Short mmCIF file of C-alpha atoms in Angstrom, two decimals:
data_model
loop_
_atom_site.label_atom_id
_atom_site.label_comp_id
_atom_site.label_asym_id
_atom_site.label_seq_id
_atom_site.Cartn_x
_atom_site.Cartn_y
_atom_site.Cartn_z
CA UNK A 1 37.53 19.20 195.79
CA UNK A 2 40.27 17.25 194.19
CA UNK A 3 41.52 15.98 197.36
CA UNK A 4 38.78 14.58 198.72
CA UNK A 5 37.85 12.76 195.34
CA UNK A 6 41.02 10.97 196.15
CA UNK A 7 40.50 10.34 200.18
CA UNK A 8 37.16 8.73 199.00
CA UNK A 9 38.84 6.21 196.48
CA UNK A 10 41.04 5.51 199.09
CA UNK A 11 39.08 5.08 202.04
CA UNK A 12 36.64 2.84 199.78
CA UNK A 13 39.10 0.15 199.87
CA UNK A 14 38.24 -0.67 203.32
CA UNK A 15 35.16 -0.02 203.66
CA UNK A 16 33.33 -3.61 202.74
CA UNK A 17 34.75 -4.86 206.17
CA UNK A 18 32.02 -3.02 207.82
CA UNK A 19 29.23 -5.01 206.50
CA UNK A 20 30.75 -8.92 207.58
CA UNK A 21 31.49 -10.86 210.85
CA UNK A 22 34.91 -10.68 212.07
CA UNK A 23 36.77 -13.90 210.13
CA UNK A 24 40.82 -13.94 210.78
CA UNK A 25 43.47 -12.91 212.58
CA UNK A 26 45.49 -9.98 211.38
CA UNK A 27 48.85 -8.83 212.58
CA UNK A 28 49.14 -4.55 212.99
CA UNK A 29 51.40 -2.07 212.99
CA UNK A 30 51.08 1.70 214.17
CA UNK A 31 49.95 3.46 210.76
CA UNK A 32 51.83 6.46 209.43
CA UNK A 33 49.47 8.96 208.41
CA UNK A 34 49.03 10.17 204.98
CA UNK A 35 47.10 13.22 203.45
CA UNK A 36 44.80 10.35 202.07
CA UNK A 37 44.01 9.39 205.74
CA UNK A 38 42.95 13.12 206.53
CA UNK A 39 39.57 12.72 208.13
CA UNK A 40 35.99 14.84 208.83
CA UNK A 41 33.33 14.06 210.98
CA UNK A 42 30.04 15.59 211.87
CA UNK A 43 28.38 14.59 215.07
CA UNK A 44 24.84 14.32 215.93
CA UNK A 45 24.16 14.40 219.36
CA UNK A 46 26.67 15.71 221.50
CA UNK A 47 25.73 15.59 225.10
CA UNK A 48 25.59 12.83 227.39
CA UNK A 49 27.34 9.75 225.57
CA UNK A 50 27.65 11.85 222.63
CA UNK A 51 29.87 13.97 224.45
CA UNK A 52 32.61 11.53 224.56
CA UNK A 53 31.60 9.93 221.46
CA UNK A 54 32.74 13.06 219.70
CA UNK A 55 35.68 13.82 221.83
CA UNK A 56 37.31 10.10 221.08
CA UNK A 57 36.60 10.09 217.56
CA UNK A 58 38.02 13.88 217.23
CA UNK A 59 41.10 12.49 219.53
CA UNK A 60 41.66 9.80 216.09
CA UNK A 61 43.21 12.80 214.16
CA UNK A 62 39.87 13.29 213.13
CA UNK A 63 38.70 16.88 212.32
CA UNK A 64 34.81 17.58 213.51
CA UNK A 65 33.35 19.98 211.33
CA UNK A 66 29.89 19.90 212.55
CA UNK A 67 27.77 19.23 215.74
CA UNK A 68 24.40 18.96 216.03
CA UNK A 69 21.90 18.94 218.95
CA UNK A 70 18.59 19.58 219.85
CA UNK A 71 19.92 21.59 222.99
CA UNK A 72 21.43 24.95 222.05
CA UNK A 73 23.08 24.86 225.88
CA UNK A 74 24.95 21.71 224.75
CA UNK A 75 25.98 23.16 221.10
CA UNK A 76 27.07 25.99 223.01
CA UNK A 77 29.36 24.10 225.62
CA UNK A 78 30.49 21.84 222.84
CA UNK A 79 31.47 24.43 220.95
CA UNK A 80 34.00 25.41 223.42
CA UNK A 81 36.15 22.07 222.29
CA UNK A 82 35.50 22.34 218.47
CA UNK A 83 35.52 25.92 217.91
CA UNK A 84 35.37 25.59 213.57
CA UNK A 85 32.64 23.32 213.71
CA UNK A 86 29.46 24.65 212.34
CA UNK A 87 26.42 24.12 214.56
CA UNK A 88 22.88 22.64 214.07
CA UNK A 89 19.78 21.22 215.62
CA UNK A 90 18.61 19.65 212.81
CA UNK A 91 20.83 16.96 211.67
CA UNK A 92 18.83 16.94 208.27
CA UNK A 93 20.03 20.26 207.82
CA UNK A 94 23.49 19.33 208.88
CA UNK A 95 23.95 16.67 206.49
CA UNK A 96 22.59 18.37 203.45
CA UNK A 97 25.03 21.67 204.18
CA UNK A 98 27.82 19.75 204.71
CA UNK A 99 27.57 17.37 202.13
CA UNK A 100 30.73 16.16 200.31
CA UNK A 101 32.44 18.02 203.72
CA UNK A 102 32.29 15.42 205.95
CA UNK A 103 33.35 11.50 205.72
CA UNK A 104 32.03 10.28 208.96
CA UNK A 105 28.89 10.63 211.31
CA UNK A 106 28.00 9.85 214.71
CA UNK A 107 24.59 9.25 215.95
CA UNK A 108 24.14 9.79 219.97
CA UNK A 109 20.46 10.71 220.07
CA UNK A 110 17.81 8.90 221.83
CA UNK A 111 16.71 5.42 220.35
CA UNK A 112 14.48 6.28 218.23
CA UNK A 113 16.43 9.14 215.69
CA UNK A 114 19.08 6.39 215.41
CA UNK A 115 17.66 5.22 212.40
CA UNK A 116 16.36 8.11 210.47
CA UNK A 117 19.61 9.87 210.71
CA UNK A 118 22.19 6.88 210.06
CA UNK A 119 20.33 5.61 207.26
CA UNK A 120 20.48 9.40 205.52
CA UNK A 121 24.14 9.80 206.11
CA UNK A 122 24.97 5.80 204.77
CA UNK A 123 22.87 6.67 201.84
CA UNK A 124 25.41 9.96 201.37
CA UNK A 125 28.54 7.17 201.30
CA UNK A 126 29.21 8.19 205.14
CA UNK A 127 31.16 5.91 207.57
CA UNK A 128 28.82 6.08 210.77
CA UNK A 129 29.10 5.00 214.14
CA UNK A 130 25.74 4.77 216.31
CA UNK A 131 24.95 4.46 219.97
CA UNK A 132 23.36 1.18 220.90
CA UNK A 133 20.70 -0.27 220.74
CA UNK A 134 21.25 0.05 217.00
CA UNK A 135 17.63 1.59 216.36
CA UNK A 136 14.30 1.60 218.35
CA UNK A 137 12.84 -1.27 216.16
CA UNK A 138 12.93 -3.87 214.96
CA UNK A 139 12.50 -3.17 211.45
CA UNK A 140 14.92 -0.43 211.77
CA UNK A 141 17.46 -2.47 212.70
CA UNK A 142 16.65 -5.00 209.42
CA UNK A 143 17.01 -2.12 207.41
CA UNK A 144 20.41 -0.67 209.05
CA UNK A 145 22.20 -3.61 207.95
CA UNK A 146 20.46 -3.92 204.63
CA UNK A 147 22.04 -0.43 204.04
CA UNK A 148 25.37 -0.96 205.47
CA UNK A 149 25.71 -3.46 203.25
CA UNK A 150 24.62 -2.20 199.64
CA UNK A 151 26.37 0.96 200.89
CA UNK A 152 29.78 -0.46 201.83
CA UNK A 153 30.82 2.44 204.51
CA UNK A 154 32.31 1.45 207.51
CA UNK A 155 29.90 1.26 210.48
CA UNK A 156 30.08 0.80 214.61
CA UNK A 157 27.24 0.25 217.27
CA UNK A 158 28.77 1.56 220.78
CA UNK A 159 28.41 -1.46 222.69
CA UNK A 160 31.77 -0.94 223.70
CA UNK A 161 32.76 -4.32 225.32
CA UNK A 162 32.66 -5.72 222.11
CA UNK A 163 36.76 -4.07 222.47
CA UNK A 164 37.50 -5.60 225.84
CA UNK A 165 40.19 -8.18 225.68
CA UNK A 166 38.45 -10.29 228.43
CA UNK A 167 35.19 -10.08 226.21
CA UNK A 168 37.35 -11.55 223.13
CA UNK A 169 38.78 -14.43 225.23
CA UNK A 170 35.40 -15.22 226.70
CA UNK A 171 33.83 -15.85 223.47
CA UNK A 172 36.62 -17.85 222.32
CA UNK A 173 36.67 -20.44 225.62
CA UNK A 174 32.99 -20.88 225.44
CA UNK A 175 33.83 -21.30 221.53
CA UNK A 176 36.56 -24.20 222.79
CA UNK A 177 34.09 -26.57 223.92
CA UNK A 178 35.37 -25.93 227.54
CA UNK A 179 32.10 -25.66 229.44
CA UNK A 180 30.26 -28.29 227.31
CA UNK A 181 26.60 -27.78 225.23
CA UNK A 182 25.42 -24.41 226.66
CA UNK A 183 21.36 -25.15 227.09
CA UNK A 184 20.96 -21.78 228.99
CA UNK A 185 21.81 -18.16 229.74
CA UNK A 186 20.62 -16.04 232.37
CA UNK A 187 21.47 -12.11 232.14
CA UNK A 188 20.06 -9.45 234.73
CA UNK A 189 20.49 -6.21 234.95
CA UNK A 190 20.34 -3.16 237.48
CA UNK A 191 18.71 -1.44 235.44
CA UNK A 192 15.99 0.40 235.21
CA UNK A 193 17.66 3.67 236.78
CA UNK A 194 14.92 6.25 235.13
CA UNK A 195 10.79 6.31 235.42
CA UNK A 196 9.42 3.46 234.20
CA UNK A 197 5.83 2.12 234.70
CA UNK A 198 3.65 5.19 234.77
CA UNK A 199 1.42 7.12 232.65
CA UNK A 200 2.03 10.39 230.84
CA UNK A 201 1.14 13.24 232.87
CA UNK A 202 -1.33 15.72 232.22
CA UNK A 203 -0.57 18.85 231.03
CA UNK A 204 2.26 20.82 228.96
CA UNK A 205 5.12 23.24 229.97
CA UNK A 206 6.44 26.22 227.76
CA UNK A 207 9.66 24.79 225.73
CA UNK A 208 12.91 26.18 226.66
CA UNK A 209 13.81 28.97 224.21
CA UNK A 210 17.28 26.69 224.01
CA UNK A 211 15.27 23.42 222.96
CA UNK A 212 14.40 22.44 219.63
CA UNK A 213 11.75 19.99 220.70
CA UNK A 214 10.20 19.47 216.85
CA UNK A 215 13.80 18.07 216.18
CA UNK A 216 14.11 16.25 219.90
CA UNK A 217 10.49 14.55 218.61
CA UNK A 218 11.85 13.51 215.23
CA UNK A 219 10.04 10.62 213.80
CA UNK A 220 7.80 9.77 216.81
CA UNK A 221 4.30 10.99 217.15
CA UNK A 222 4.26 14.80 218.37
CA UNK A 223 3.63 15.18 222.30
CA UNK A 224 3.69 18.25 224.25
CA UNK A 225 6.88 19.15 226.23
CA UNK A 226 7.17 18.56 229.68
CA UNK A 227 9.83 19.56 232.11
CA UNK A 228 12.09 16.73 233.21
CA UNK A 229 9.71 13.98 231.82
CA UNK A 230 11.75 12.89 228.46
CA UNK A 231 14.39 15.00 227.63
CA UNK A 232 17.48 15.03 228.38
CA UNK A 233 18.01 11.33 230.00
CA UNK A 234 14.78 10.14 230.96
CA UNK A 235 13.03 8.87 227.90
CA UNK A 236 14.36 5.36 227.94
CA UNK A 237 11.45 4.29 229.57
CA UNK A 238 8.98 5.76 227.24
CA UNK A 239 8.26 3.13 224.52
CA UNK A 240 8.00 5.74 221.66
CA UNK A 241 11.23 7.21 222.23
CA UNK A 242 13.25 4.41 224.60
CA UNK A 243 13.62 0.73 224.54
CA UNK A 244 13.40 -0.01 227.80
CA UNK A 245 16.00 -1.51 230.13
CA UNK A 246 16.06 -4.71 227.80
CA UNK A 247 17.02 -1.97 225.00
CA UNK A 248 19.90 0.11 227.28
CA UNK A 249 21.44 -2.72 228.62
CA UNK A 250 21.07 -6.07 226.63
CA UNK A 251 23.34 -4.97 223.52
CA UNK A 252 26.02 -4.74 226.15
CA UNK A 253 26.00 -7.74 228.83
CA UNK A 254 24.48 -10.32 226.30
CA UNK A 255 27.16 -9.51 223.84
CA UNK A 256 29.44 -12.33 225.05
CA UNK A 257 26.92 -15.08 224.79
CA UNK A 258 25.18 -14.08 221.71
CA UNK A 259 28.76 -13.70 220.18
CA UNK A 260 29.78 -17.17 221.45
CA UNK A 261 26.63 -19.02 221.11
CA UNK A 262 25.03 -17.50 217.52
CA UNK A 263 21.90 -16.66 218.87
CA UNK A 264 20.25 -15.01 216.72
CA UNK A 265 16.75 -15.27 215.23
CA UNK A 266 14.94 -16.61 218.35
CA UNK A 267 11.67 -18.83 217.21
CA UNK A 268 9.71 -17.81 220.59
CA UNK A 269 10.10 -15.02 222.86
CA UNK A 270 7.63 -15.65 226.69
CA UNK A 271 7.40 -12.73 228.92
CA UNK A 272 7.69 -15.07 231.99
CA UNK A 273 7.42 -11.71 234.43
CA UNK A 274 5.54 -8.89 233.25
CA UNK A 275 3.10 -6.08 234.60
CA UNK A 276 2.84 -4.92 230.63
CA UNK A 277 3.07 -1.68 229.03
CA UNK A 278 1.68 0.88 231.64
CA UNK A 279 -1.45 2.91 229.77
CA UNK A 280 0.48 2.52 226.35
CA UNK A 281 2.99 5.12 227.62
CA UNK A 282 6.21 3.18 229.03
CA UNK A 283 7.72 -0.05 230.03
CA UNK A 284 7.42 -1.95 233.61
CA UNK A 285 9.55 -1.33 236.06
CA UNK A 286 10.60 -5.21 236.04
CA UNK A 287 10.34 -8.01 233.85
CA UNK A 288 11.94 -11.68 232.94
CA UNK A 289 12.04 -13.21 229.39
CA UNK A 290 12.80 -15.99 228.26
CA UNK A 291 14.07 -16.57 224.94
CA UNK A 292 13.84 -19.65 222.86
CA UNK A 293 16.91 -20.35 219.99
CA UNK A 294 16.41 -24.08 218.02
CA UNK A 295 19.52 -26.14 217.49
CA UNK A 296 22.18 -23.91 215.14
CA UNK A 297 25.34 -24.57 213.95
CA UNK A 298 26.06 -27.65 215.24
CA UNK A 299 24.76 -26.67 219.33
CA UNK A 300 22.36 -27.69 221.00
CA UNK A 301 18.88 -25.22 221.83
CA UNK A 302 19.48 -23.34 223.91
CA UNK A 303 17.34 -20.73 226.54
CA UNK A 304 18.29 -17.20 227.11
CA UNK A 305 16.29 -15.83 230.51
CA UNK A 306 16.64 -12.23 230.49
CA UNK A 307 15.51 -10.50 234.06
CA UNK A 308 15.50 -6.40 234.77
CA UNK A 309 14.02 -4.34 237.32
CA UNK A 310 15.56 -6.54 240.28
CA UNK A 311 14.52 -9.81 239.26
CA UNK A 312 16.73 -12.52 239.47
CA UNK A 313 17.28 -16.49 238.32
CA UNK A 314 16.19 -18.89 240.67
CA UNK A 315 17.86 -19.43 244.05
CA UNK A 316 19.21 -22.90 243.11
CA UNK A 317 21.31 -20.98 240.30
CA UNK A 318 22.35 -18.17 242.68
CA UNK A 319 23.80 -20.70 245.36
CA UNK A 320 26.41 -22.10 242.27
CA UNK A 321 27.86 -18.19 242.24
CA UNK A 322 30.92 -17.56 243.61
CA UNK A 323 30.74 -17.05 247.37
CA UNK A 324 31.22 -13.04 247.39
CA UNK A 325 28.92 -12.33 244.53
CA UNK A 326 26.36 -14.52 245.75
CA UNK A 327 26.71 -12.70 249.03
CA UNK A 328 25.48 -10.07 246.72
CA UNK A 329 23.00 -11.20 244.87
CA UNK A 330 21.61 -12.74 248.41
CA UNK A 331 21.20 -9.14 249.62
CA UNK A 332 19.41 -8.03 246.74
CA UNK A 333 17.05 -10.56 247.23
CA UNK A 334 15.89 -9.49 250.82
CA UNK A 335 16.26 -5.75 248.94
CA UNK A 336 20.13 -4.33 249.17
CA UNK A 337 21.81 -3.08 246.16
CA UNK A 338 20.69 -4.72 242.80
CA UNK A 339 23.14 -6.40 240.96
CA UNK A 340 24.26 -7.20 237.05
CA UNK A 341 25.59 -10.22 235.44
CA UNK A 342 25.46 -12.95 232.81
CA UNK A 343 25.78 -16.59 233.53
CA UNK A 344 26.55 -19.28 230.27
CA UNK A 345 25.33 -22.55 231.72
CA UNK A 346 26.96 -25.41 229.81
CA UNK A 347 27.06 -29.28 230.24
CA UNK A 348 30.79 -29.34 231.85
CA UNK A 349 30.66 -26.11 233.36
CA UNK A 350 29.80 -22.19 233.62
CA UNK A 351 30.96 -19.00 232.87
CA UNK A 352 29.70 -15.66 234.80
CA UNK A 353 30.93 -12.33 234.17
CA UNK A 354 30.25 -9.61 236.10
CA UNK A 355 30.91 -7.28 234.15
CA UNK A 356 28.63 -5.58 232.02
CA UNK A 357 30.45 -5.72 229.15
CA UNK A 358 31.73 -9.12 229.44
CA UNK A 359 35.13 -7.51 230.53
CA UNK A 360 36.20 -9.98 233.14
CA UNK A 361 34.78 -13.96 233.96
CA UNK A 362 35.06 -16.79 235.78
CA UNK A 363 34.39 -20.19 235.15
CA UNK A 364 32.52 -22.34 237.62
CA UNK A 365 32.76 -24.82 239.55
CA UNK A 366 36.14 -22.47 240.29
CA UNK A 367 37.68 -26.02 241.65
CA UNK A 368 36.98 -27.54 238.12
CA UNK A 369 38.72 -25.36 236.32
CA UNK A 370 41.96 -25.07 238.33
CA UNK A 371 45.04 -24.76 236.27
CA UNK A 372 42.66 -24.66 232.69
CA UNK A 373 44.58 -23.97 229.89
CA UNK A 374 43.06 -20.81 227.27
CA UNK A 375 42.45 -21.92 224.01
CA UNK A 376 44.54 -19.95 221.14
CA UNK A 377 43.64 -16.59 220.32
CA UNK A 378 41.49 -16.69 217.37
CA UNK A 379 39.97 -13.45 217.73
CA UNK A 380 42.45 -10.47 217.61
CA UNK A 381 42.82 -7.79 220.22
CA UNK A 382 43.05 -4.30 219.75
CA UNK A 383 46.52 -2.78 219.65
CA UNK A 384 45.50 0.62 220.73
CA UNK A 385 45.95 1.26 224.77
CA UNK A 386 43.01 3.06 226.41
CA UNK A 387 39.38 2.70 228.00
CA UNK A 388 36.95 0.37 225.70
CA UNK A 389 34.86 3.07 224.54
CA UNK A 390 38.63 4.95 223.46
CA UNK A 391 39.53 1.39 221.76
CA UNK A 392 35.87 0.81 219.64
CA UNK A 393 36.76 4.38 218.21
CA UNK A 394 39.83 3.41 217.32
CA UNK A 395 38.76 0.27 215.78
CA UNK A 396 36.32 2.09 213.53
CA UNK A 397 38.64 5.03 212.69
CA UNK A 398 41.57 2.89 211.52
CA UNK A 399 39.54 0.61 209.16
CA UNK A 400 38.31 3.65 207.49
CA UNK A 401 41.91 4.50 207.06
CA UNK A 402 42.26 0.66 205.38
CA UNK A 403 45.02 0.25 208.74
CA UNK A 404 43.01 -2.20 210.70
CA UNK A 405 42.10 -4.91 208.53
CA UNK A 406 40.08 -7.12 210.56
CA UNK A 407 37.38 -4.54 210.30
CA UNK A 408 35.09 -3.23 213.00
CA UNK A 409 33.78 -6.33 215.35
CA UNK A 410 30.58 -4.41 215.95
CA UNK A 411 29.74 -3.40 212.37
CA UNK A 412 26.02 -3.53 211.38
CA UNK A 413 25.77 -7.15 209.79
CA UNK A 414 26.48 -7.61 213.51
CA UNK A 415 24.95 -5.35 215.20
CA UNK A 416 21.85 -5.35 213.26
CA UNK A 417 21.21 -8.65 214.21
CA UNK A 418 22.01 -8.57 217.74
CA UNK A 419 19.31 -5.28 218.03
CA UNK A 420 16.39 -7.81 215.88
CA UNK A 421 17.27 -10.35 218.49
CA UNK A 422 17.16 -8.31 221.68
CA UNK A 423 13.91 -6.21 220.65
CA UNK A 424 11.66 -8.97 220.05
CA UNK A 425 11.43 -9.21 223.45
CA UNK A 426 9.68 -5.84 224.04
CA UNK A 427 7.07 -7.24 221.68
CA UNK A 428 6.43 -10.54 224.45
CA UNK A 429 6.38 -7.22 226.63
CA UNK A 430 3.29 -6.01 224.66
CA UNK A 431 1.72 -9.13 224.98
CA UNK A 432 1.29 -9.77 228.69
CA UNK A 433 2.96 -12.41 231.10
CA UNK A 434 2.60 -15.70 230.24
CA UNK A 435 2.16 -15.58 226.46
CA UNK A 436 4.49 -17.15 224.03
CA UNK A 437 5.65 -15.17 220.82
CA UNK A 438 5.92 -17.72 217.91
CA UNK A 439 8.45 -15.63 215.89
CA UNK A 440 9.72 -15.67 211.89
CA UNK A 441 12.84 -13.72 212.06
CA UNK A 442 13.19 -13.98 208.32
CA UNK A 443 9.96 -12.10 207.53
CA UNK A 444 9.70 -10.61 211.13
CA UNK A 445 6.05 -11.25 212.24
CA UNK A 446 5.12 -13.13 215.17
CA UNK A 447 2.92 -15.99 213.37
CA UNK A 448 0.60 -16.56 216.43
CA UNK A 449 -0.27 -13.41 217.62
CA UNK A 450 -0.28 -11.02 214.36
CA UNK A 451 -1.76 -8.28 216.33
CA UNK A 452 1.93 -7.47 217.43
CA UNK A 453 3.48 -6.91 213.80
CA UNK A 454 2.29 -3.31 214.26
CA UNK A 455 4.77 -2.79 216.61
CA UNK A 456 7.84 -4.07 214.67
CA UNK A 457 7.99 -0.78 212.66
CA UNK A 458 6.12 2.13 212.87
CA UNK A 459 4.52 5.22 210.66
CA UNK A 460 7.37 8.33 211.00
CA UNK A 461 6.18 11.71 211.30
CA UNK A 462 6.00 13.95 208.29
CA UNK A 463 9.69 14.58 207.11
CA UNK A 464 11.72 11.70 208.28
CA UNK A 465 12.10 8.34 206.55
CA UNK A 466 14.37 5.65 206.18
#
């Protein structure tokens, strides 16, 4: 295996990027492609987002050599596009049988294999790119990045705004100075669109013949199989396999202020709204959060109010929004369509996008802000022309090639700490409305209600650990 000895030396070059912040500006020309920059991939998890996941990093001049899913109906249909790959349910078994064949993985499972299988293939020297949230925990997500970076592969959480141009240029006008001291954020989300607050039910169906449901089950606590309940989409809002709306949504439309703002490590975390965990089985259908962050870096401390479910900020904020999306937002108050957005509330001014992943924005009072000037570019923007899930790939493809050298923006050093930060407040979740989460991000306890540590990691099954 001569050949890929040498891809391996080469691709190591490149592959410390992964594990830092985005620093500088790079200029970029279209790469001509080498033997050194032939690639393999195996993918785990290939329906549902996995399903394009695969399809854009195999449209990177990337050969997939193996796909694995716990639904032999999905292997099958997949199988249809990548007719050499070799096929699995097990990614365990994938990974050890492949081996030295394969230089990059993708993890599009359910929340909480994330972890399990990216920290096995990082260990093996694999590049890997994972769905978001990064991981189901908290500690998980600690770990991810603590791996990333002794490992040195290139990595990738798909929040794919994190590629939009108008995400880019956000960050860098809140980064300007041009809406003032930003003291709040306020993010909702449509979301939940899958069962949430209700019990398990009673009983257990026969499992497919096509369903590998020890592998679906992973490291979680065995449960019988029922029809429709969790698999294939609707065990987001089961707290030992999902992360609840806060976990599906948050890593994309709090991306922009997080990015812009540094918040990370939050010292308190109040579930301000909150029926609680219904019979230890799955999140409410609605919540708000609020999220405290001290003075960093020079800005000021700042609240982040997080609401799901079809809550919303207060009216006085909704009556600042621009006339046709308050219109909106109006009408989901008396019970019309729910509606998504974040709002950056500064001293001068505000920013709202309405976009879930920060894509597009406006800065408020609109009359304010007439004829504003953009600050320069000191992010850089993607060269590659396509969708923003199309342009992430690309991103993470070409730095493993050493072509892209201002690395992936969503690598795990970054990632990592944007899943910490969001999950902690699924633990003010656990505690009931009303109670304040002191929290040590360094050591990641809550240091006023210890009771809740349990829940920053858990005990895996027999056969999976990190």
């Amino acid at each position: 295996m001569a050949r890929k000895s040498s891809r391996r030396g080469f691709l190591g070059t490149s592959a410390a990027l992964s594990t830092a912040f985005w620093v500088g500006p790079q200029t970029f020309g279209r790469p001509t492609r080498s033997a050194l920059e032939s690639l393999t991939a195996a993918c785990i998890g290939v329906g549902g987002k996995g399903d394009s996941d695969s399809s854009h990093i195999a449209d990177q001049d990337v050969e997939i050599v193996g796909i694995c899913d716990v639904d032999r109906r999905t292997l099958e249909k997949k199988s249809r596009e990548f007719k050499s790959a070799e096929r699995f349910t097990d990614f365990r078994e994938m990974l050890d049988k492949l081996g030295d064949k394969i230089d990059i993985v993708s993890v599009s499972t359910p929340d909480h294999t994330h972890a399990v299988a990216a920290v096995k293939a990082m260990k093996m020297k694999k590049h890997v790119y994972v769905q978001k949230p990064l991981t189901w925990s908290i500690k998980e997500a600690r770990v991810m990045r603590e791996v990333a970076a002794e490992t040195g592969v290139v990595t990738q959480m798909g929040n794919q705004g994190t590629s939009e141009n108008g995400l880019r240029e956000a960050v860098e006008v809140i980064r300007s100075g041009a809406i003032g001291d930003v003291s709040e954020v306020h993010v909702w989300t449509n979301r939940p669109v899958w069962p949430q607050g209700i019990g398990r039910p009673a009983g257990e169906d026969k499992v497919p013949d096509t369903l590998d449901w020890e592998s679906w089950i992973g490291p979680a606590p065995m449960r019988p199989y029922k029809e429709g309940v969790y698999h294939s989409f609707n065990w987001r809002g089961w707290v030992d396999f999902g992360t609840g709306a806060l976990g599906d949504m948050a890593c994309h439309t709090t991306n922009l202020p997080v990015m812009a703002l540094d918040l990370w490590d939050p010292v308190a975390v109040t579930a301000v709204k909150n029926p609680g965990i219904v019979e230890g089985e799955t999140f409410p259908g609605a919540t708000t959060l609020m999220f405290e962050f001290p003075e960093r870096n020079g800005k000021v401390a700042t609240k982040f109010y997080w609401y799901d479910g079809g809550n919303l900020p207060a009216a006085g904020l909704v009556e600042k929004l621009p006339e046709g999306f308050r219109k909106k937002v109006q009408e989901q108050m008396k019970g019309g369509g729910r509606t998504s957005a974040a709002l950056v509330v500064g001293s001068k001014g505000m920013l709202l996008s309405q976009n879930d992943y920060g894509a597009e924005y406006t800065l408020l009072p609109e009359d304010n802000f007439k004829g504003f000037k953009k600050p320069e570019p000191t992010i850089p923007r993607i060269p590659y022309k396509g969708s923003n899930d199309e342009r992430q790939k690309w991103e993470f493809i070409e730095t493993i090639r050493g072509n892209y050298k201002p690395g992936t923006m969503s690598n795990f050093g970054y990632a990592g700490r944007l899943t910490e930060t969001i999950l902690v407040g699924n633990l003010a979740v656990r505690a009931g409305e009303g109670q304040r989460i002191e929290w040590d991000a360094k050591n990641l306890v809550s240091t006023n209600v210890p009771e809740l540590n349990k829940y920053v990691h858990r005990d895996y099954r027999s056969g999976y650990s990190l």
